Amino acid sequence: MTWNTFGRVFRFTTWGESHGPAIGCVVDGCPPGIALSEADIQPWLDRRRPGQSRFTTQRREPDQVRILSGVFEGRTTGTPVSMLIENTDQRSRDYSEVAAAYRPGHADYAYDAKYGHRDYRGGGRSSARETACRVAAGAVARLVVPQVRVRAWVESVGGDAIDAAVFDDPDAAWAEVDRNPFFCPDPAAAARWEELIDAARKSGSSLGAVVACEAAGVPAGWGAPLYAKLDAELASAVMGINAVKGVEIGDGFAAASLRGEDNADPMRPGAAGEGPAFLANHAGGIAGGISTGQPVRVRAAFKPTASILTPVPSVTRAGEATEVRTRGRHDPCVGIRGVPVVEAMVALVLADQALLHRAQCGAG
Amino acid sequence: MTWNTFGRVFRFTTWGESHGPAIGCVVDGCPPGIALSEADIQPWLDRRRPGQSRFTTQRREPDQVRILSGVFEGRTTGTPVSMLIENTDQRSRDYSEVAAAYRPGHADYAYDAKYGHRDYRGGGRSSARETACRVAAGAVARLVVPQVRVRAWVESVGGDAIDAAVFDDPDAAWAEVDRNPFFCPDPAAAARWEELIDAARKSGSSLGAVVACEAAGVPAGWGAPLYAKLDAELASAVMGINAVKGVEIGDGFAAASLRGEDNADPMRPGAAGEGPAFLANHAGGIAGGISTGQPVRVRAAFKPTASILTPVPSVTRAGEATEVRTRGRHDPCVGIRGVPVVEAMVALVLADQALLHRAQCGAG
Amino acid sequence: MTWNTFGRVFRFTTWGESHGPAIGCVVDGCPPGIALSEADIQPWLDRRRPGQSRFTTQRREPDQVRILSGVFEGRTTGTPVSMLIENTDQRSRDYSEVAAAYRPGHADYAYDAKYGHRDYRGGGRSSARETACRVAAGAVARLVVPQVRVRAWVESVGGDAIDAAVFDDPDAAWAEVDRNPFFCPDPAAAARWEELIDAARKSGSSLGAVVACEAAGVPAGWGAPLYAKLDAELASAVMGINAVKGVEIGDGFAAASLRGEDNADPMRPGAAGEGPAFLANHAGGIAGGISTGQPVRVRAAFKPTASILTPVPSVTRAGEATEVRTRGRHDPCVGIRGVPVVEAMVALVLADQALLHRAQCGAG
Amino acid sequence: MTWNTFGRVFRFTTWGESHGPAIGCVVDGCPPGIALSEADIQPWLDRRRPGQSRFTTQRREPDQVRILSGVFEGRTTGTPVSMLIENTDQRSRDYSEVAAAYRPGHADYAYDAKYGHRDYRGGGRSSARETACRVAAGAVARLVVPQVRVRAWVESVGGDAIDAAVFDDPDAAWAEVDRNPFFCPDPAAAARWEELIDAARKSGSSLGAVVACEAAGVPAGWGAPLYAKLDAELASAVMGINAVKGVEIGDGFAAASLRGEDNADPMRPGAAGEGPAFLANHAGGIAGGISTGQPVRVRAAFKPTASILTPVPSVTRAGEATEVRTRGRHDPCVGIRGVPVVEAMVALVLADQALLHRAQCGAG
């Protein structure tokens, strides 16, 4: 069943296809009185926008967002915030080939199996273009939890990882993230990735990536037992992003190889008036589904872009053997543009949890 | 906010603490007319039951389930199925130490930060004992989707992995899973783990584990864009299990290191009247959030049990420095007993998605 | 908390204010493969459209609906159907008076108390203009349950009721409903209402009305115990329409004066292959929250339009005494245009329940 | 689809049948730190308990509630509160007659049409016995909104109404409600009802009733546009009570006969630091779906008990004509015991809305 709404009390609903007239979202449950205009949203969309370097798809969309409701005299009214982004660069082309055969690694066959037909233009609803709406909604979410700072970066491309030590100088690392087209905190890695991705693109291939995200400033106490655990909500939010195949909180899979005493996050007394000071953060800022006050850490594995020029055996809708090469404009490494989307989804979960915590416990 | 209900149309709600009089769950939305009695549920609970070997906690609970509603003349009526499991082995002891100090790696501090107080007896609501309710609900879910077979196993303990080649003879591998106390398909690994876990237990330590799960028989078409994607639902379900810190679908994080052509799941024409035959299953049976008809594959990383005898620095509720050693009866590797819980959560998601698919698309 | 989504699996979300650039809705969960275009929706909007007679507000909105997503090659894809209606006749005027004082009978003070500020232009989100979105969504719902025919009419205006006997000739009664501007099945009453409403309008007053609705063709078995009872869902749907203050199912309040034997709906054997034939329908087609196969009957009480020229004592935002006369363009009897809205809400509930029934019971 | 959970953030789930071993409910989302024990709940159950006078069913249930979870050291922990009530007086009898024929006015046929079979013992899930769980959950809800006082009474029985003037002396009226077995504020009416109900019972008939409810102390600002309007939530909550066929807010259906100036609730400046003072309360304390600070007023129409000794034509499950007389122990006027149930549902809605308001707006 389609379920295009995410969230429990701070909710957003997205709609639209890659090649329809527009895409959009409706943000519901936003607190009133928050200063909000298009200028608060556009910069986040610009970070995700395609066509900005040769390392992303060459589709050129201005992705100009319009707010259609829920804001009056520059502030949210508490009623739904409807946002709309027009599709302008739907290049006219012949889709008969895509319509006839299932692209391997894409949702083509699964959609057809479910719905009995599908919108085959540019992937229809399964297009990553929908993630622009998440970024727009995420920009509103950030304003709901201004005490939280959500930042993501690319940790590895095609298995080539950054040097984790770059975060020993966090300011330099964050500055570097904004400086290269890969959201890479490590200039040496960024240089290597340029070659790696160029080579993949030229050979008609594509690469996967790992994106890491940190939310600083989350107070202890957000989230909940049992089926709205903060980590479970984050897992759902991030695994639901196109091309994501794995999610980790804190040490994630590495924790499965640790011994209890190495995985423990020891505590010592914190500063006056504050909670305990933690001596490690293997848990990624979440214990028992509830935030601990440490930075919340999430990691997402993006598979390589499924659209590649290399031919892959497939079948036609009629059930006959064929080969598919996906022409068109595609990201050689879709994980890169996943960075602002991961950030947005994390911000959306945190805004929802902040309001839920306030509902039950009255704090905040 | 607590949210002790999971699912969209096939839903279950759990309640109860480790040291209260009982725990239980209410399964709502179950189709009518399904043959159901305690005998359908008890075997799954028995698989999870503690105290069956020296490799699990020595708490001895019979975990006898009683069905209190929703079944009449041996069949579900379509109304809520309430199930209750009494707590019988709440060993009388002194909890003043646990009440006073926060156990590192546990939810103690986070609960206190959220709620202002907590039930400190055996972890209260955050106890893994709650997972018995998931297993009971999962047993009902299996009956809702009898065409699906959900089976999990332990893939590694403390970083020591099975030989994946054991699944070349799947019947032997599955038989072995039922034969040893580790749900291990590889007898050689099982022998090593025996030593490994014994050593950890004796040294007052604990080990993490990776659990893998496969759901065979899922037809193409379950799941949905966008915020009820089958993989997102599974991620939420599995990440919400106590001690899980990572979730993968299909190749998971390994996909991030692959090239597009290596990650593609090529298709060729299937048998008459069937969908395409896939030549690989990197995707883990899910594309675009919808099942492809291949086996659905999920993997979960369990952190090492937080309760260890090795002392770890911590703070008291009053904010003073202390050290915590967790005495009591604990699983040295909590991931092992996670196997039936992972299976249950996967079954619960699939039952829900099966009904949702039928709601929207009318199929079977 | 705002919650601008209605429905459980067939859901719609509305957004927009009376005086913003547009209003709209997103219909989610619609089954795939349904033929749908603007031409299926526009006629229902035209029935509700203002400015068609002197008995409704003189605001003139073309209410042209555009479908922005979810339809491909003339059929629903199973993904969200986004619909947008531009606001074109937002007459430029001075709202300072409305902004300063609370209009009695309106939501002005309540909104301000809740949100700390409000969009005072034409009522903002509380404007009945939002109901156009319900009508658009309802038009889609009708296509989901084509076996059901939902029709409403005005039963009384200002306490002046139709002659119930007009339904002895149902074809004539239904034809009459479409013939006069009051959705009145009784020509004699329609003539009286014309005078009544004219007189109210001229004297700066307004009138209440009762709207009745019948859904024929609902099979036995829709709805459910306990908290998604068909009657409870209808009550929520209809009470949520602007200006509605009462809802009845079947005999409603009259049933409270009946004796058991008079209120019973006796049954006798039905036609071969069918359920029982009922000899009465006091229950309004619903028993125990589940449809019985008889026509579903709902009645709604609309209060008189709150916007009147007669001055009413009120207070300013600053807390000072004042008097308010509501100028502007208003329906002298808002219940009349409630007819298509009641129909839409009933259709939306039934579509949702049809899919829910199919989810659990597999039928339909 | 069954949906045995009510509420959005403060939620309860009920389970159980009239003739199973027990009934119960799970209250989720309750704020932590609230003093709670069985002693806070039992008095409300006792008010609803059957067998206390000859005017209610002679089934004798002690209705002793047990709290099984969610409370520690006398206070709510913020985790689910599970409550259980054993069924003790399931009189052994022969149900073959009930199983074979559909009782008119009951849910028998509708359940069978939906589920294909049903629990015919005492109505199964459709028994009014379930309402004990609502009363228990409602007792918890009252503690969540201690500033609110929810009180209901019977306004008419079989069409014989109280003298509304008794509320001119509200203390006397409320005292009287607690003094007679009819929750009747008017001693003269109570005397008449005694005869009326005795006569109905002796003649094998039954009577309907109207129950009125007032929630005092609700601050302005609870509720919300659009699909969680306070009045829509109340309508859903109250219409979902067994035997209710109509719901009114404020003047309800009477408002449909009023003119705008008579229905307006004029305001004048309130006391210092307070909102406006209203000069009338036609609106029943709700405008635009949001509370105004006036008492919230709801009215419910209960149909006459369907179980009567007077024979009514019906059909057997096999489709043959028969007559049904319902023997057994029944309330001659089920609306009377509806009083504590209406109160409970209103309290449950208000607790939920209080938390939702705090979530979005931070107040309270």
Coordinates of C-alpha atoms in Angstrom, one line a residue, chain A residues 59-220:
Chain A
R59 CA 19.7 17.0 -15.6
R60 CA 19.5 20.7 -14.9
E61 CA 16.6 21.6 -12.6
P62 CA 16.5 25.0 -10.8
D63 CA 14.5 23.3 -8.0
Q64 CA 12.9 26.5 -7.0
V65 CA 10.6 25.9 -4.1
R66 CA 7.3 27.8 -3.6
I67 CA 5.5 27.8 -0.3
L68 CA 1.7 27.6 -1.0
S69 CA 0.2 27.5 2.5
G70 CA 0.8 27.5 6.2
V71 CA 2.8 30.7 6.5
F72 CA 1.4 34.1 7.2
E73 CA 3.2 37.3 7.7
G74 CA 6.5 35.4 7.6
R75 CA 5.7 32.9 10.3
T76 CA 4.2 29.4 10.4
T77 CA 0.6 29.4 11.4
G78 CA 0.5 25.8 12.7
T79 CA -1.5 24.6 9.6
P80 CA 0.0 22.6 6.7
V81 CA 2.9 24.0 4.9
S82 CA 2.5 23.0 1.2
M83 CA 5.6 23.3 -0.9
L84 CA 5.9 22.8 -4.7
I85 CA 8.8 22.4 -7.0
E86 CA 8.2 22.5 -10.8
N87 CA 9.8 20.0 -13.1
T88 CA 11.4 22.0 -15.9
D89 CA 14.0 19.8 -17.5
Q90 CA 12.0 16.7 -18.6
R91 CA 14.0 16.2 -21.7
S92 CA 11.8 15.0 -24.5
R93 CA 12.8 11.5 -25.5
D94 CA 11.6 8.1 -26.5
Y95 CA 10.7 5.9 -23.5
S96 CA 9.5 2.9 -25.5
E97 CA 12.6 1.0 -24.7
V98 CA 12.3 1.6 -21.0
A99 CA 8.6 0.8 -21.1
A100 CA 9.2 -2.5 -22.8
A101 CA 12.0 -3.9 -20.7
Y102 CA 12.8 -4.0 -17.0
R103 CA 15.9 -2.2 -16.0
P104 CA 18.0 -4.5 -13.7
G105 CA 18.6 -3.0 -10.3
H106 CA 15.6 -0.7 -10.7
A107 CA 12.1 -0.9 -9.3
D108 CA 10.6 -1.5 -12.8
Y109 CA 9.7 -5.1 -12.4
A110 CA 8.6 -4.8 -8.8
Y111 CA 6.3 -1.9 -9.6
D112 CA 4.8 -3.7 -12.5
A113 CA 4.3 -6.8 -10.3
K114 CA 2.5 -4.7 -7.7
Y115 CA 0.5 -2.3 -9.7
G116 CA 0.0 -4.0 -13.0
H117 CA 1.4 -1.0 -14.8
R118 CA 3.8 1.8 -14.1
D119 CA 4.9 5.3 -15.0
Y120 CA 8.1 4.4 -16.9
R121 CA 9.2 8.0 -17.6
G122 CA 12.4 8.5 -15.6
G123 CA 11.4 6.0 -13.0
G124 CA 8.1 7.7 -12.2
R125 CA 7.5 7.7 -8.5
S126 CA 10.7 5.7 -7.8
S127 CA 12.9 8.4 -9.1
A128 CA 15.4 10.0 -6.8
R129 CA 13.9 13.3 -7.8
E130 CA 11.4 12.7 -5.0
T131 CA 14.2 13.3 -2.5
A132 CA 14.1 17.0 -3.3
C133 CA 10.8 17.0 -1.3
R134 CA 12.5 15.4 1.6
V135 CA 15.2 18.0 1.6
A136 CA 12.5 20.8 1.5
A137 CA 10.6 19.2 4.4
G138 CA 13.9 18.6 6.3
A139 CA 14.7 22.3 6.0
V140 CA 11.5 23.0 8.0
A141 CA 12.4 20.3 10.5
R142 CA 15.7 22.0 11.2
L143 CA 13.8 25.1 12.3
V144 CA 11.7 23.0 14.7
V145 CA 14.8 21.8 16.5
P146 CA 17.2 24.8 16.2
Q147 CA 19.3 23.4 19.0
V148 CA 20.3 20.5 16.9
R149 CA 22.9 20.6 14.1
V150 CA 22.7 17.8 11.6
R151 CA 25.6 17.3 9.3
A152 CA 26.5 14.5 6.9
W153 CA 29.4 13.6 4.7
V154 CA 30.7 10.9 2.4
E155 CA 32.9 8.4 4.2
S156 CA 33.8 6.2 1.3
V157 CA 33.3 5.8 -2.4
G158 CA 33.6 2.5 -4.1
G159 CA 35.2 1.1 -1.0
D160 CA 37.9 3.9 -0.9
A161 CA 37.5 5.5 2.6
I162 CA 38.5 8.8 4.0
D163 CA 41.2 9.0 6.7
A164 CA 39.1 9.1 9.9
A165 CA 41.8 11.2 11.5
V166 CA 40.7 14.2 9.5
F167 CA 38.1 14.7 12.2
D168 CA 40.9 15.3 14.7
D169 CA 40.6 18.9 13.4
P170 CA 36.8 19.0 13.1
D171 CA 36.7 22.6 11.8
A172 CA 39.0 21.8 8.9
A173 CA 37.1 18.7 8.2
W174 CA 33.7 20.4 8.1
A175 CA 35.1 23.2 6.0
E176 CA 36.5 20.7 3.5
V177 CA 33.0 19.0 3.2
D178 CA 31.6 22.3 1.8
R179 CA 34.6 22.8 -0.5
N180 CA 34.5 19.8 -2.8
P181 CA 31.7 18.3 -4.9
F182 CA 31.8 15.0 -2.9
F183 CA 30.9 16.3 0.6
C184 CA 34.3 14.7 1.5
P185 CA 36.0 15.9 4.7
D186 CA 39.4 14.6 3.5
P187 CA 41.0 16.5 0.7
A188 CA 43.3 13.6 -0.2
A189 CA 40.3 11.3 -0.5
A190 CA 38.4 13.9 -2.5
A191 CA 41.3 14.0 -5.0
R192 CA 41.3 10.2 -5.4
W193 CA 37.5 10.1 -5.7
E194 CA 37.6 12.5 -8.6
E195 CA 39.6 10.1 -10.6
L196 CA 37.6 7.1 -9.4
I197 CA 34.3 8.5 -10.3
D198 CA 35.6 9.9 -13.6
A199 CA 36.9 6.5 -14.5
A200 CA 33.6 4.8 -13.5
R201 CA 31.6 7.2 -15.5
K202 CA 33.8 6.9 -18.6
S203 CA 33.6 3.1 -18.5
G204 CA 29.8 3.2 -18.2
S205 CA 29.9 1.9 -14.7
S206 CA 28.9 3.4 -11.3
L207 CA 30.0 3.3 -7.7
G208 CA 28.5 2.9 -4.2
A209 CA 29.2 5.0 -1.2
V210 CA 28.9 5.2 2.5
V211 CA 27.4 8.4 4.0
A212 CA 27.8 9.3 7.7
C213 CA 25.7 11.7 9.6
E214 CA 26.0 13.3 13.0
A215 CA 23.3 15.2 14.9
A216 CA 24.9 17.3 17.6
G217 CA 22.9 19.0 20.3
V218 CA 20.2 16.3 20.8
P219 CA 19.3 16.4 24.5
A220 CA 19.0 13.2 26.5

